[in-house]
Coordinates of C-alpha atoms and ligand atoms in Angstrom, one line a residue:
M1 CA -17.3 47.3 43.3
L2 CA -17.2 44.0 44.5
L3 CA -18.9 42.2 41.8
S4 CA -16.5 44.0 39.2
L5 CA -13.6 42.6 40.6
V6 CA -14.4 38.4 40.6
P7 CA -14.1 38.0 36.9
L8 CA -10.5 40.5 37.1
L9 CA -9.1 37.7 39.5
L10 CA -10.0 35.5 37.5
L11 CA -8.6 36.5 34.4
M12 CA -5.7 37.1 36.3
V13 CA -5.3 33.3 36.8
R14 CA -5.9 32.3 33.5
G15 CA -3.4 34.9 32.6
S16 CA -1.0 33.0 34.5
Q17 CA -0.9 29.8 33.3
A18 CA 0.9 28.8 30.9
T19 CA -0.1 27.3 27.4
H20 CA 1.8 24.7 26.6
F21 CA 0.6 21.3 26.5
L22 CA -0.2 18.9 23.8
G23 CA -1.0 15.7 24.9
T24 CA -0.1 12.1 26.5
M25 CA -0.3 8.2 27.0
M26 CA 0.1 5.4 29.2
T27 CA 0.3 2.3 28.7
Y28 CA 1.1 -0.8 31.1
Y29 CA 2.6 -4.0 32.0
P30 CA 2.1 -6.3 34.4
E31 CA 5.6 -7.3 36.0
E32 CA 5.9 -9.7 38.6
T33 CA 3.8 -11.6 41.0
H34 CA 5.5 -12.4 43.9
A35 CA 5.3 -15.5 46.4
D36 CA 3.2 -13.0 49.1
G37 CA 1.0 -12.1 45.8
S38 CA 3.3 -8.8 46.0
V39 CA 2.9 -7.7 42.3
S40 CA 4.9 -5.2 40.4
V41 CA 3.6 -3.1 37.3
I42 CA 5.1 -0.9 35.4
L43 CA 3.6 2.5 34.2
R44 CA 5.2 4.1 30.5
Y45 CA 3.7 7.4 29.4
K46 CA 4.7 10.0 27.0
L47 CA 4.5 13.6 28.0
N48 CA 3.9 16.4 24.9
F49 CA 4.5 20.2 25.8
V50 CA 5.6 23.0 23.5
S51 CA 8.7 22.8 25.2
C52 CA 11.1 19.9 26.9
T53 CA 11.6 21.8 30.2
H54 CA 8.4 21.2 30.7
S55 CA 6.5 19.0 33.0
D56 CA 4.6 17.3 35.1
T57 CA 3.8 13.9 37.4
W58 CA 1.2 10.9 37.3
Q59 CA -1.0 11.5 40.8
C60 CA -1.8 7.9 42.0
G61 CA -5.3 6.8 43.9
G62 CA -6.1 3.0 45.5
N63 CA -3.9 0.7 45.8
C64 CA -1.3 2.5 44.7
G65 CA 1.5 0.2 47.0
T66 CA 4.9 2.0 46.8
Q67 CA 6.9 3.5 43.9
T68 CA 10.4 0.9 43.6
Q69 CA 11.6 2.6 40.2
T70 CA 10.8 5.9 38.0
L71 CA 12.5 6.2 34.9
A72 CA 13.4 10.3 34.5
L73 CA 11.5 11.9 31.7
S74 CA 14.1 11.4 28.3
V75 CA 13.6 13.0 25.1
V76 CA 11.9 11.1 22.8
D77 CA 11.7 12.9 19.3
E78 CA 11.2 17.1 19.2
V79 CA 10.3 20.1 17.2
S80 CA 12.3 22.8 17.9
G81 CA 9.5 25.3 18.8
E82 CA 6.9 22.9 18.2
W83 CA 6.9 20.9 20.4
C84 CA 8.6 18.3 22.6
Q85 CA 8.2 14.2 23.3
R86 CA 9.5 12.8 26.5
E87 CA 9.3 9.2 28.0
G88 CA 8.9 8.3 31.3
A89 CA 8.3 5.6 33.5
I90 CA 7.3 4.1 36.8
T91 CA 7.1 1.1 38.3
R92 CA 5.4 0.0 41.5
L93 CA 4.8 -2.9 43.7
L94 CA 1.6 -3.3 45.2
P95 CA 0.6 -5.5 48.1
N96 CA -1.6 -7.4 46.7
N97 CA -2.9 -7.5 42.6
T98 CA -6.2 -4.8 43.5
G99 CA -6.1 -2.2 40.8
F100 CA -5.3 1.5 40.5
E101 CA -6.3 4.9 38.8
T102 CA -3.9 7.7 37.8
V103 CA -4.3 10.8 36.8
L104 CA -2.4 13.3 35.5
A105 CA -4.5 16.8 35.4
G106 CA -3.3 20.3 34.7
G107 CA -3.6 23.7 32.9
D108 CA -2.9 24.6 29.6
W109 CA -3.3 22.9 26.6
I110 CA -1.3 25.0 23.5
S111 CA -3.2 28.4 23.1
N112 CA -6.4 28.6 20.1
I113 CA -7.2 25.0 20.8
Q114 CA -11.3 24.7 18.5
N115 CA -13.1 22.7 20.5
G116 CA -12.5 24.9 23.7
I117 CA -10.1 22.7 25.6
V118 CA -7.8 24.2 28.4
S119 CA -6.9 21.9 30.7
W120 CA -5.0 18.8 30.6
R121 CA -6.9 15.6 32.4
A122 CA -5.6 12.2 31.1
V123 CA -6.9 9.1 32.9
T124 CA -5.4 5.5 33.6
D125 CA -7.4 2.6 35.4
V126 CA -5.0 -0.5 36.1
E127 CA -6.5 -4.1 36.4
L128 CA -4.4 -6.8 37.7
R129 CA -6.1 -9.4 38.3
N130 CA -5.4 -12.7 37.3
R131 CA -7.4 -13.5 34.0
S132 CA -9.0 -16.7 33.7
D133 CA -8.2 -17.1 29.8
N134 CA -4.0 -16.8 30.2
G135 CA -3.5 -17.0 34.4
K136 CA -1.1 -14.1 34.6
P137 CA -2.8 -10.0 35.0
N138 CA -3.5 -7.3 32.1
T139 CA -1.6 -5.9 30.7
S140 CA -3.2 -2.4 28.8
P141 CA -3.6 -2.1 24.9
Q142 CA -0.5 -0.6 23.5
T143 CA 0.4 3.0 22.1
T144 CA 1.1 5.6 21.1
I145 CA 1.2 9.3 18.8
L146 CA 2.5 12.3 18.4
P147 CA 2.3 14.8 19.7
A148 CA 1.0 17.1 16.8
L149 CA -0.1 15.3 13.6
R150 CA -1.1 17.6 10.4
I151 CA -3.8 17.5 8.2
P152 CA -4.7 20.4 5.2
S153 CA -7.8 21.5 5.6
N154 CA -9.1 20.6 1.5
C155 CA -8.2 16.9 2.2
P156 CA -10.6 13.8 3.6
K157 CA -7.6 11.8 5.6
T158 CA -8.1 8.7 8.2
I159 CA -5.9 8.4 11.4
N160 CA -5.4 4.3 11.8
L161 CA -4.2 4.8 15.2
L162 CA -1.9 1.8 16.9
A163 CA -3.9 -0.3 19.1
F164 CA -3.0 -3.7 19.9
D165 CA -3.4 -5.2 22.6
P166 CA -0.4 -8.2 24.2
D167 CA -3.2 -10.2 26.0
G168 CA -5.3 -10.5 22.1
D169 CA -7.9 -8.1 23.4
E170 CA -10.4 -6.3 21.6
V171 CA -9.0 -2.8 21.8
K172 CA -11.7 -0.2 21.6
C173 CA -11.2 3.7 21.0
R174 CA -14.1 6.3 22.4
Y175 CA -14.0 9.8 23.6
G176 CA -13.8 10.8 27.0
N177 CA -16.0 10.8 28.9
T178 CA -16.8 14.7 30.7
S179 CA -19.0 12.5 33.1
D180 CA -16.2 10.2 34.6
S181 CA -13.6 13.1 34.5
E182 CA -11.6 11.5 31.7
C183 CA -10.8 14.2 30.5
N184 CA -12.3 18.5 31.7
P185 CA -13.8 18.8 29.6
C186 CA -13.9 16.5 26.6
T187 CA -15.2 18.0 23.9
P188 CA -14.3 15.9 20.8
P189 CA -12.9 17.9 17.7
S190 CA -16.1 19.0 15.2
V191 CA -14.0 18.2 11.9
L192 CA -13.6 14.1 13.1
S193 CA -15.6 10.9 13.5
L194 CA -14.6 7.9 15.2
S195 CA -15.1 3.8 14.6
S196 CA -14.8 1.8 18.2
S197 CA -11.9 0.3 16.3
C198 CA -9.2 3.6 16.9
S199 CA -9.7 5.4 12.7
L200 CA -10.0 9.2 13.0
S201 CA -11.8 10.0 9.4
F202 CA -11.5 14.0 9.0
N203 CA -14.0 15.7 6.8
P204 CA -12.4 18.7 4.7
T205 CA -13.6 21.5 6.4
N206 CA -13.3 25.3 5.0
S207 CA -10.3 26.6 6.8
S208 CA -7.5 29.0 5.4
A209 CA -5.7 29.2 8.8
E210 CA -3.8 26.5 10.9
L211 CA -6.4 25.4 13.6
P212 CA -5.3 23.0 16.3
Y213 CA -7.8 20.7 18.3
A214 CA -7.3 18.3 20.7
V215 CA -8.0 15.0 20.8
Q216 CA -8.4 12.9 23.7
L217 CA -9.1 9.4 23.1
V218 CA -9.5 6.3 25.6
M219 CA -8.3 2.9 24.8
E220 CA -9.9 -0.1 26.2
D221 CA -9.2 -3.6 26.1
F222 CA -12.5 -6.1 26.2
P223 CA -12.6 -10.0 26.1
T224 CA -12.9 -11.8 23.2
Q225 CA -15.2 -13.9 25.3
N226 CA -16.0 -13.9 29.4
I227 CA -13.1 -14.0 31.3
T228 CA -13.2 -14.6 35.2
L229 CA -10.9 -12.0 37.2
T230 CA -9.4 -13.1 40.8
Q231 CA -8.2 -11.5 43.3
T232 CA -5.5 -11.8 45.4
N233 CA -8.0 -12.5 48.2
G234 CA -10.1 -15.3 46.4
S235 CA -12.9 -13.0 44.8
Q236 CA -13.7 -13.2 41.6
E237 CA -15.2 -11.3 38.8
V238 CA -16.9 -11.7 35.6
K239 CA -16.0 -9.3 32.5
T240 CA -17.5 -10.2 29.3
T241 CA -16.9 -9.1 25.9
S242 CA -18.8 -5.5 26.4
D243 CA -17.0 -4.5 29.7
A244 CA -14.0 -3.3 29.8
I245 CA -10.7 -4.5 32.0
S246 CA -8.3 -1.8 31.9
K247 CA -8.6 2.1 30.2
I248 CA -5.4 4.6 29.0
P249 CA -5.6 7.9 28.0
L250 CA -4.1 9.2 24.2
Q251 CA -4.6 12.6 23.6
F252 CA -2.9 14.9 21.2
V253 CA -3.5 18.1 18.5
L254 CA -4.3 17.9 15.7
K255 CA -3.3 20.4 12.8
V256 CA -6.0 21.2 10.3
G257 CA -3.6 23.4 8.3
P258 CA -4.4 25.5 5.0
T259 CA -5.2 23.5 1.3
V260 CA -3.0 22.6 -0.5
P261 CA -2.9 22.3 -4.0
S262 CA -3.3 18.2 -5.1
C263 CA -4.1 15.9 -2.0
T264 CA -2.0 13.3 -4.0
E265 CA 0.1 11.8 -1.5
G266 CA 3.9 11.9 -3.5
L267 CA 3.8 15.4 -4.1
Y268 CA 3.2 17.9 -1.3
L269 CA 1.6 15.2 0.8
P270 CA 4.8 12.6 1.0
R271 CA 3.9 9.0 0.5
F272 CA 5.8 6.1 2.0
L273 CA 7.3 3.9 -0.3
S274 CA 8.9 0.3 0.3
P275 CA 9.9 -1.2 2.1
T276 CA 8.7 1.1 5.1
P277 CA 6.7 -1.9 7.2
S278 CA 3.0 -0.9 6.4
N279 CA 0.7 0.5 9.3
R280 CA 0.1 -1.5 13.1
A281 CA 3.1 -4.4 11.3
Q282 CA 4.2 -6.4 14.5
L283 CA 7.9 -6.7 14.5
Y284 CA 10.2 -9.2 16.5
T285 CA 13.3 -8.3 17.8
P286 CA 15.5 -10.6 21.0
A287 CA 16.7 -8.5 23.9
G288 CA 20.3 -7.0 23.4
Q289 CA 19.6 -7.1 19.6
A290 CA 18.7 -4.4 17.3
L291 CA 16.3 -3.6 14.7
E292 CA 16.3 -1.2 12.2
I293 CA 13.0 0.4 11.0
T294 CA 14.0 1.5 7.6
I295 CA 11.4 4.5 6.4
R296 CA 11.5 5.5 2.5
A297 CA 9.1 7.9 1.7
E298 CA 8.7 10.7 -1.8
A299 CA 7.2 14.1 -1.8
A300 CA 8.3 17.6 -3.4
N301 CA 10.1 18.8 -0.2
I302 CA 10.9 16.4 2.3
T303 CA 12.1 17.6 5.6
G304 CA 12.4 15.3 8.4
L305 CA 10.9 11.9 10.1
L306 CA 8.8 12.3 13.1
Y307 CA 8.9 9.5 15.6
S308 CA 6.7 8.5 19.0
G309 CA 8.4 5.1 20.7
P310 CA 10.8 4.1 23.6
H311 CA 12.9 6.9 24.5
N312 CA 16.0 5.4 23.2
M313 CA 14.9 4.6 19.5
V314 CA 17.9 6.6 17.3
N315 CA 16.6 8.3 13.7
D316 CA 19.2 8.0 11.1
S317 CA 18.8 10.0 7.3
S318 CA 20.6 9.4 4.6
G319 CA 19.5 11.3 2.6
S320 CA 15.8 13.6 1.5
G321 CA 13.4 10.5 2.1
N322 CA 15.7 7.5 3.6
F323 CA 15.4 7.4 7.3
S324 CA 16.1 4.2 9.8
L325 CA 14.3 4.1 13.3
T326 CA 17.1 1.4 15.3
W327 CA 16.4 0.6 18.8
T328 CA 17.6 -2.4 21.1
P329 CA 15.4 -3.5 23.8
S330 CA 16.6 -4.6 27.2
A331 CA 16.2 -7.8 28.7
S332 CA 14.0 -6.6 31.3
E333 CA 11.5 -5.8 27.9
E334 CA 12.0 -9.8 26.4
G335 CA 8.3 -10.7 25.6
Q336 CA 6.8 -6.8 26.3
S337 CA 5.4 -5.5 23.1
H338 CA 6.6 -1.4 22.3
P339 CA 4.8 0.3 19.9
V340 CA 6.4 2.3 17.6
C341 CA 4.8 5.8 15.8
F342 CA 6.1 8.3 12.4
V343 CA 4.8 10.2 10.1
V344 CA 7.5 12.1 6.9
Q345 CA 6.8 15.8 6.8
S346 CA 7.6 17.9 4.1
S347 CA 7.8 21.8 4.1
V348 CA 6.5 23.1 0.3
F349 CA 6.3 27.4 0.0
G350 CA 6.6 27.9 3.8
T351 CA 3.2 25.3 4.4
L352 CA 4.2 22.2 6.3
Y353 CA 2.5 18.8 5.3
H354 CA 2.7 15.2 6.9
S355 CA 2.5 11.4 5.7
D356 CA -0.4 9.0 7.2
L357 CA 0.6 8.2 9.9
R358 CA 2.5 5.2 10.5
C359 CA 2.3 2.6 13.3
V360 CA 3.9 -0.7 13.8
I361 CA 4.5 -2.6 17.2
V362 CA 7.6 -4.1 18.5
T363 CA 7.7 -7.2 20.4
V364 CA 10.9 -8.2 22.2
G365 CA 11.3 -12.2 21.5
N366 CA 12.3 -14.7 18.7
T367 CA 10.8 -14.3 15.2
P368 CA 7.3 -16.4 15.2
I369 CA 6.1 -17.4 11.6
T370 CA 3.7 -15.1 10.2
Q371 CA 1.1 -17.6 9.2
P372 CA -1.2 -17.5 5.8
P373 CA -5.5 -16.0 7.0
I374 CA -7.0 -18.3 8.4
V375 CA -8.7 -21.2 6.9
V376 CA -11.4 -22.8 6.8
P377 CA -13.2 -26.3 5.4
P378 CA -15.3 -25.3 3.0
T379 CA -19.1 -24.3 3.3
V380 CA -21.9 -27.0 4.5
P381 CA -24.8 -26.5 1.9
S382 CA -27.4 -23.8 3.0
T383 CA -30.4 -25.7 2.8
T384 CA -29.3 -27.4 6.4
A385 CA -29.1 -24.9 9.5
L386 CA -25.6 -23.6 10.1
I387 CA -24.2 -23.7 13.6
N388 CA -21.7 -21.3 13.7
S389 CA -18.9 -22.6 15.5
T390 CA -15.7 -20.8 17.0
I391 CA -12.8 -22.4 18.2
S392 CA -11.4 -19.4 19.7
P393 CA -9.2 -18.0 20.4
A394 CA -6.7 -19.7 20.7
L395 CA -6.2 -22.9 18.8
N396 CA -2.2 -24.6 19.5
V397 CA -0.7 -27.4 17.6
T398 CA 2.1 -28.9 19.9
S399 CA 3.9 -31.4 17.9
R400 CA 6.8 -33.2 20.3
P401 CA 8.8 -34.9 18.7
T402 CA 9.2 -33.8 15.1
T403 CA 11.0 -33.1 12.3
M404 CA 8.8 -30.0 11.4
T405 CA 11.3 -27.3 10.1
P406 CA 10.0 -23.6 10.8
A407 CA 9.5 -22.7 7.5
V408 CA 6.4 -25.5 6.3
N409 CA 3.9 -24.3 8.6
A410 CA 4.0 -20.7 6.6
T411 CA 1.9 -22.3 4.3
L412 CA -0.4 -24.2 6.5
L413 CA -4.3 -24.6 5.2
P414 CA -3.6 -22.7 2.3
T415 CA -6.4 -24.7 0.5
F416 CA -9.3 -23.8 2.4
A417 CA -11.1 -20.6 2.1
I418 CA -10.4 -17.8 4.0
L419 CA -12.1 -15.8 7.1
N420 CA -11.9 -13.5 9.7
A421 CA -8.1 -13.8 11.4
T422 CA -7.0 -12.4 14.3
D423 CA -3.8 -12.6 16.8
R424 CA -2.3 -15.1 14.0
T425 CA 1.6 -16.4 15.6
L426 CA 3.3 -20.0 14.9
A427 CA 6.2 -19.3 17.3
P428 CA 8.6 -22.5 17.1
T429 CA 10.9 -22.9 20.2
S430 CA 14.6 -22.9 20.0
A431 CA 15.3 -26.1 20.6
P432 CA 18.4 -27.8 19.4
G433 CA 18.4 -31.6 18.4
P434 CA 15.5 -33.1 17.3
E435 CA 12.7 -32.3 19.7
Y436 CA 10.6 -29.0 18.8
V437 CA 8.2 -27.5 20.1
I438 CA 5.4 -25.6 18.2
A439 CA 2.8 -23.2 19.5
L440 CA 0.4 -22.5 16.6
N441 CA -2.2 -19.7 17.8
I442 CA -4.7 -19.1 15.5
K443 CA -8.3 -18.3 15.4
V444 CA -10.5 -20.1 13.3
S445 CA -14.2 -19.6 12.5
T446 CA -16.0 -22.3 10.9
T447 CA -20.0 -23.3 9.7
L448 CA -19.2 -26.7 11.1
S449 CA -20.0 -27.4 14.5
L450 CA -17.0 -28.6 16.9
D451 CA -20.1 -31.1 18.2
S452 CA -21.2 -32.6 15.1
D453 CA -18.6 -32.5 12.8
S454 CA -15.1 -32.9 14.8
N455 CA -14.4 -35.8 13.0
T456 CA -13.5 -33.8 10.0
I457 CA -12.3 -30.9 11.5
I458 CA -9.7 -33.3 12.9
N459 CA -9.5 -34.3 9.4
L460 CA -8.6 -31.3 7.7
I461 CA -6.1 -29.9 10.2
K462 CA -4.2 -33.3 10.5
N463 CA -4.6 -33.8 6.7
K464 CA -2.8 -30.3 6.0
L465 CA -0.7 -31.0 8.7
V466 CA 1.1 -34.0 6.9
D467 CA 1.2 -32.5 3.8
E468 CA 3.0 -29.2 5.5
G469 CA 5.5 -32.1 6.6
L470 CA 4.4 -34.0 9.3
P471 CA 4.9 -37.7 9.8
S472 CA 1.6 -39.9 7.9
D473 CA 1.5 -41.4 11.6
I474 CA 0.5 -37.7 13.6
S475 CA -2.9 -38.7 15.9
V476 CA -5.0 -35.0 16.5
R477 CA -6.8 -34.8 19.4
L478 CA -9.3 -31.7 19.7
L479 CA -9.3 -30.5 23.6
S480 CA -12.6 -29.4 25.1
N481 CA -10.5 -25.8 26.2
N482 CA -9.5 -25.1 21.6
Q483 CA -6.8 -26.6 21.6
V484 CA -5.4 -29.1 19.4
V485 CA -2.8 -31.6 20.1
V486 CA -0.4 -33.5 18.0
T487 CA 1.5 -36.2 18.5
T488 CA 3.3 -39.0 16.9
A489 CA 4.6 -42.2 17.6
S490 CA 8.3 -41.8 15.2
P491 CA 10.8 -39.5 16.7
Ligands
NAG1 C1 -14.9 28.8 2.0 O1 -15.7 30.1 2.5 C2 -14.9 30.8 0.9 C3 -15.2 32.1 2.2 O2 -15.7 31.9 3.1 C4 -16.3 31.0 0.3 O3 -16.2 32.1 -0.8 C5 -16.1 29.7 -0.4 O4 -17.3 29.4 -1.2 C6 -15.7 28.0 0.7 N1 -16.2 26.8 -0.1 C7 -16.7 26.0 0.2 C8 -16.2 25.1 -0.6 O5 -17.8 25.9 0.9
NAG2 C1 -21.1 -14.4 29.7 O1 -21.3 -14.0 31.0 C2 -22.4 -13.6 31.0 C3 -23.3 -12.5 33.0 O2 -22.8 -13.3 33.6 C4 -23.7 -14.4 30.7 O3 -25.4 -13.2 30.8 C5 -23.2 -14.8 29.5 O4 -24.5 -16.0 29.0 C6 -21.6 -15.4 29.0 N1 -21.3 -15.7 28.1 C7 -20.6 -17.1 27.8 C8 -21.0 -16.9 26.6 O5 -21.0 -17.8 28.5
NAG3 C1 -1.7 -15.1 39.7 O1 -1.3 -15.5 39.1 C2 0.8 -15.2 39.0 C3 1.2 -16.2 37.9 O2 1.5 -15.6 36.9 C4 0.3 -16.7 40.2 O3 1.5 -16.7 40.6 C5 -0.1 -16.1 41.4 O4 -0.5 -17.0 42.6 C6 -1.7 -15.8 40.8 N1 -2.9 -15.6 41.8 C7 -4.4 -15.6 42.2 C8 -4.6 -14.7 42.9 O5 -4.7 -16.5 41.1
NAG4 C1 -11.2 -9.2 48.6 O1 -10.8 -7.6 48.8 C2 -12.1 -6.5 47.6 C3 -11.2 -5.4 47.5 O2 -9.8 -5.1 48.1 C4 -13.3 -6.6 48.9 O3 -14.3 -5.8 47.7 C5 -13.9 -8.6 48.6 O4 -14.7 -8.1 49.5 C6 -12.5 -8.8 49.7 N1 -13.1 -10.6 49.1 C7 -12.9 -11.5 50.3 C8 -13.6 -12.4 49.6 O5 -12.5 -11.4 50.6
NAG5 C1 17.3 12.5 14.7 O1 16.0 13.3 15.1 C2 16.4 14.7 15.9 C3 15.5 15.6 16.9 O2 15.4 14.5 17.7 C4 17.0 15.9 15.2 O3 17.8 16.8 16.2 C5 18.1 14.9 14.3 O4 18.8 15.7 13.3 C6 17.6 13.9 13.7 N1 18.7 13.0 12.8 C7 19.1 12.3 11.6 C8 20.0 11.7 11.2 O5 17.6 12.9 10.6
NAG6 C1 17.1 6.7 -0.4 O1 17.1 4.9 -0.7 C2 17.1 4.4 -2.5 C3 16.5 2.9 -1.6 O2 17.5 2.2 -1.4 C4 18.0 4.8 -3.0 O3 17.6 4.3 -4.6 C5 17.9 6.1 -3.1 O4 18.7 7.1 -4.2 C6 18.0 6.9 -2.1 N1 17.3 8.0 -1.8 C7 18.3 8.6 -1.1 C8 18.4 10.8 -1.5 O5 19.5 9.0 -0.4
NAG7 C1 12.3 22.5 1.3 O1 12.8 22.7 2.8 C2 13.6 23.6 3.2 C3 13.7 23.6 4.8 O2 12.7 23.6 4.9 C4 13.1 25.1 2.4 O3 14.4 26.1 3.3 C5 12.7 25.7 1.4 O4 12.1 26.4 1.3 C6 11.7 24.0 0.8 N1 11.4 24.1 -0.8 C7 10.2 25.1 -1.0 C8 10.1 24.9 -2.5 O5 9.3 25.0 -0.1

């Protein structure tokens, strides 16, 4: 008698759970370090449920300090009866810069999840110790995702997630580890393969029904060179390029739907058209100034734009296939980068289709000038032993005073060979008058050695700067910390 009661009780508990979760995500930004060593941090998160009335709260463990401000959950976007995404924010004031962990856990995900996930669990590790490379507490990777993405079962597809790091770190994605309690459990979807660069590849399957999978990812930031993290009490820890600094969760539902008659985009599946910004594009807008993102797509029967971004972003449509998203950042968001992702949905004979996922990052501040691909002096003959030297991560050109105009730099160093480039922005200050400070952040990889060929490198940089309009009497110096200083005698 007793034995048969036990499963019955379990069944009743299970039956009382609402099945309504479609994932979450969280990012963080340090806000201020105060004179007494206390640090404030803002945690922004999204909660995805079937309805806008469901809820859950993040639990904090470790150096949690006090919660000084809370932004109540506000609706970002909603597909009635399918999902509602809301954004919330929590500001914490910590007595020192020791990090903490925050966890969201509960039950249940929507029903019939194919990879057997029932309970939800998501974990964020907040690291706020000062970084030796920029002297500031760490910022997490920035990303977002829609609650559900739809894929027809017969089309191969790659989902390139947004993976941006404001500190310039390398962002990597992995599935959560069940043994580390990063989800409950973490079983990955069998139909996806994940690359560490945050791309998910879908391999066509043989299904005719709509099958939902829970995708439970962890995103981490890795320094591009060894850095030291310094605690308020002075103790230090080295993070190498294989040590994650912080981690954030990114969880959503992949809905593998019925086969589509054609996988060609622009027919059943919507296809993005110009001027839709490219995936992972970085956009800029000053605080208080509205940024409008224009989105255009074509397909047989477009029914709407679905998006994830700041909750106060406004959507509009000027007719089928033409959409816009408008957002005005506040002054407190100055310098921060905010993620925005969207898909265009179509509906043909009762089946819903999504375009590719498109994401952009919106940085609050003045527009920098986009730098062309990175440049290297010509390769040295291969008979000599090649010494790979990397000026990394930043080559800073400070020019003061000069008559250089911002536009000049858009074509800086175009005649050299092109190499891998990351983090290329050129941000002139808006200083009035003849004095200009130009900050140029580029990563240069070259087969020349910084030790033996520095004069060649300096001359190549100098010649190019002069070509681009700087006075010919500039002098260029390379500093040991990989900075380039440009000075000129003439005003
Ligand atoms: C898919 O399944 C159906 C029915 O089970 C079968 O007839 C068909 O050959 C399968 N197709 C592929 C590509 O495996
Ligand atoms: C980075 O730190 C590790 C461990 O401290 C050390 O073994 C390695 O040599 C360092 N790498 C560089 C490039 O300094
Ligand atoms: C960390 O950096 C902030 C400035 O970003 C500074 O005010 C603070 O004193 C630093 N703390 C430590 C422990 O280095
Ligand atoms: C600093 O604080 C950390 C944890 O709060 C502790 O592990 C470490 O021993 C402390 N270091 C010093 C030098 O007091
Ligand atoms: C904006 O999105 C909401 C759903 O969040 C939708 O109800 C509304 O129709 C959309 N507006 C336009 C103009 O597309
Ligand atoms: C969408 O915008 C394009 C370009 O601005 C325009 O040519 C087209 O007519 C618009 N379509 C609709 C349905 O408004
Ligand atoms: C186009 O979309 C509308 C709105 O969802 C739907 O009512 C209509 O049936 C769709 N047309 C076709 C051909 O599927």
